[in-house]
mmCIF file of C-alpha atoms and ligand atoms in Angstrom:
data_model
loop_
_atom_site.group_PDB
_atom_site.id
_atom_site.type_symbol
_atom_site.label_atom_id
_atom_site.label_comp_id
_atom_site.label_asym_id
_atom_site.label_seq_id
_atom_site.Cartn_x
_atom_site.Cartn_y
_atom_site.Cartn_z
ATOM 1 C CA UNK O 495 -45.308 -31.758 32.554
ATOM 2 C CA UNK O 496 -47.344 -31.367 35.603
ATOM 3 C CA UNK O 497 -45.406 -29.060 38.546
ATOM 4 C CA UNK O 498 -44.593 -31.757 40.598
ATOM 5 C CA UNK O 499 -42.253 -33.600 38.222
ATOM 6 C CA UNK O 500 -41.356 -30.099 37.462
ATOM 7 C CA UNK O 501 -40.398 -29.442 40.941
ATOM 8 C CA UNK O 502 -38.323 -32.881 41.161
ATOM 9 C CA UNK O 503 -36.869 -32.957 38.171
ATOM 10 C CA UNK O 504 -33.126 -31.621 38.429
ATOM 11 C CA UNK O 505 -29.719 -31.227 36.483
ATOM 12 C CA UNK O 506 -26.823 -34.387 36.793
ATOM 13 C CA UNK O 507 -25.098 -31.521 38.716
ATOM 14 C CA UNK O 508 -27.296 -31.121 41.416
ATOM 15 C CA UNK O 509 -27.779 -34.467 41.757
ATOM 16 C CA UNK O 510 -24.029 -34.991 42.444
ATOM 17 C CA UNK O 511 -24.347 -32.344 45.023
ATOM 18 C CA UNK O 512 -27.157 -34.127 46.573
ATOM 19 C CA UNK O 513 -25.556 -37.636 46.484
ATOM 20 C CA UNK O 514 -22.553 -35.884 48.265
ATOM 21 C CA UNK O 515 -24.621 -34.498 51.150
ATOM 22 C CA UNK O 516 -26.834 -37.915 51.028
ATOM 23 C CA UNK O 517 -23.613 -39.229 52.125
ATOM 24 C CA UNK O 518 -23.363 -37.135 55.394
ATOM 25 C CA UNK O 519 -27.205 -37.970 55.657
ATOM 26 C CA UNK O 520 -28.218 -34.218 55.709
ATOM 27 C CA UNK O 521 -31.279 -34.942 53.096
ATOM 28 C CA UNK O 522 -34.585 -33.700 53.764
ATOM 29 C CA UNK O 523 -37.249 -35.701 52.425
ATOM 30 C CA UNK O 524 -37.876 -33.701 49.608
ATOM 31 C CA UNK O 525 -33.991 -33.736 48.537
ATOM 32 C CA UNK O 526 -34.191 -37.661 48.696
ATOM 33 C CA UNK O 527 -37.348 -37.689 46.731
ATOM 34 C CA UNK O 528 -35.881 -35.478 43.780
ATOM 35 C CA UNK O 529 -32.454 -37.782 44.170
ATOM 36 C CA UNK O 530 -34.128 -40.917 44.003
ATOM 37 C CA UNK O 531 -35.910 -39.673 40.991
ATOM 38 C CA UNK O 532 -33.113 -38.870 38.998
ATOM 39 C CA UNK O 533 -31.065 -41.762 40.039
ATOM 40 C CA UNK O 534 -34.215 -43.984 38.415
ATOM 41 C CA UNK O 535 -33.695 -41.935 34.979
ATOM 42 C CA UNK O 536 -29.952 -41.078 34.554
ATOM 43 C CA UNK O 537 -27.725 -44.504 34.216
ATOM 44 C CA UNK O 538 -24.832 -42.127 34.483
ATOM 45 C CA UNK O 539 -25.948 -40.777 37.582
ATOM 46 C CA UNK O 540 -27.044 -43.765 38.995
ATOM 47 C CA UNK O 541 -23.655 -45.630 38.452
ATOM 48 C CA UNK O 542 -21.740 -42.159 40.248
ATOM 49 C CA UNK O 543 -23.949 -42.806 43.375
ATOM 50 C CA UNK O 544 -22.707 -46.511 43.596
ATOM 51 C CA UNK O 545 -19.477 -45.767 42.695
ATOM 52 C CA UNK O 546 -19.008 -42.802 45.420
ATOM 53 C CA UNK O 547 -20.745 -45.406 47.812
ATOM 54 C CA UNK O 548 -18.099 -47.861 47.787
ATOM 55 C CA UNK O 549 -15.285 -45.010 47.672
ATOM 56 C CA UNK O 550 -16.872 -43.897 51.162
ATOM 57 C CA UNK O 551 -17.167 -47.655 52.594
ATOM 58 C CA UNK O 552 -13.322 -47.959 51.371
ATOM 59 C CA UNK O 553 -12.380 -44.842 53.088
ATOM 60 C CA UNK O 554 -14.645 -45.575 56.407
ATOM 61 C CA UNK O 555 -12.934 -48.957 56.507
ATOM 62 C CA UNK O 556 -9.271 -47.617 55.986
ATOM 63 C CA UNK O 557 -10.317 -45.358 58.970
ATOM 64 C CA UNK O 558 -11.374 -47.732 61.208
ATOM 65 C CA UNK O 559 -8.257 -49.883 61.050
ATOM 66 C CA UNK O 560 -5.827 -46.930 61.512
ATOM 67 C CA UNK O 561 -7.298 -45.889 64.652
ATOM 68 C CA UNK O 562 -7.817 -49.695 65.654
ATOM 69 C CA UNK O 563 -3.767 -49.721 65.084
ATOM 70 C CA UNK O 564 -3.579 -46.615 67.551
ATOM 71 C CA UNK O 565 -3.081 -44.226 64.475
ATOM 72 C CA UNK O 566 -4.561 -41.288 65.354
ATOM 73 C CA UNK O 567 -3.636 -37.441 64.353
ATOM 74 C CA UNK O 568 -2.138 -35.337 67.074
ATOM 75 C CA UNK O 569 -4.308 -31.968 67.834
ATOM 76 C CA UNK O 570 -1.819 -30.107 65.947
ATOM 77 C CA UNK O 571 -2.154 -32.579 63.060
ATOM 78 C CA UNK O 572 -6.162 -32.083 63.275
ATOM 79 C CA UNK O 573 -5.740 -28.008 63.628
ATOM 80 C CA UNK O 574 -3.560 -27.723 60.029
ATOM 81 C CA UNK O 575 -6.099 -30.067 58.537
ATOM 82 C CA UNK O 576 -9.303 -27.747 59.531
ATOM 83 C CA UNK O 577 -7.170 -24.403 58.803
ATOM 84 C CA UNK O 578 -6.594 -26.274 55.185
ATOM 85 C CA UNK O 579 -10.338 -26.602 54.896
ATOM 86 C CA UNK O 580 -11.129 -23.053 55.610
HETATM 87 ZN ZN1 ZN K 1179 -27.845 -37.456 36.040
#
């Protein structure tokens, strides 16, 4: 193995933590390069990245028509939500 498929070759795991921040587009090129890679050799991999694709379009599109119905949180709403995060 020569050290640049060394270098992009990673684990199933870390390419679930790059598909997760692919979906925020915070990639560098190099990320997207090793993701990309291992999408074209793992099926199983592969089929999570579609799969947590159309999760996020769902999602996105549930969003849009709440706040198109006026549903919006209150600030108080949005300050439990970021304290539950932390
Ligand atoms: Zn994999």
């Amino acid at each position: 193995m020569n050290p640049l498929q060394k270098i992009a070759i990673i684990s199933c795991r870390q390419a679930a933590v790059l598909g997760a921040k692919a979906s925020f587009n915070a990639l560098s090129l190099v990320e997207k390069m090793k993701l990309r890679m291992h999408a074209k050799m793992c099926t199983t991999c592969r089929d999570y990245q579609k799969d947590s694709a159309l999760i996020d379009q769902a999602i996105d599109k549930i969003i849009r028509q709440k706040e198109q119905q006026g549903h919006t949180l209150s600030p108080t709403q949005r300050d439990k939500i970021l304290e539950a995060l932390r």
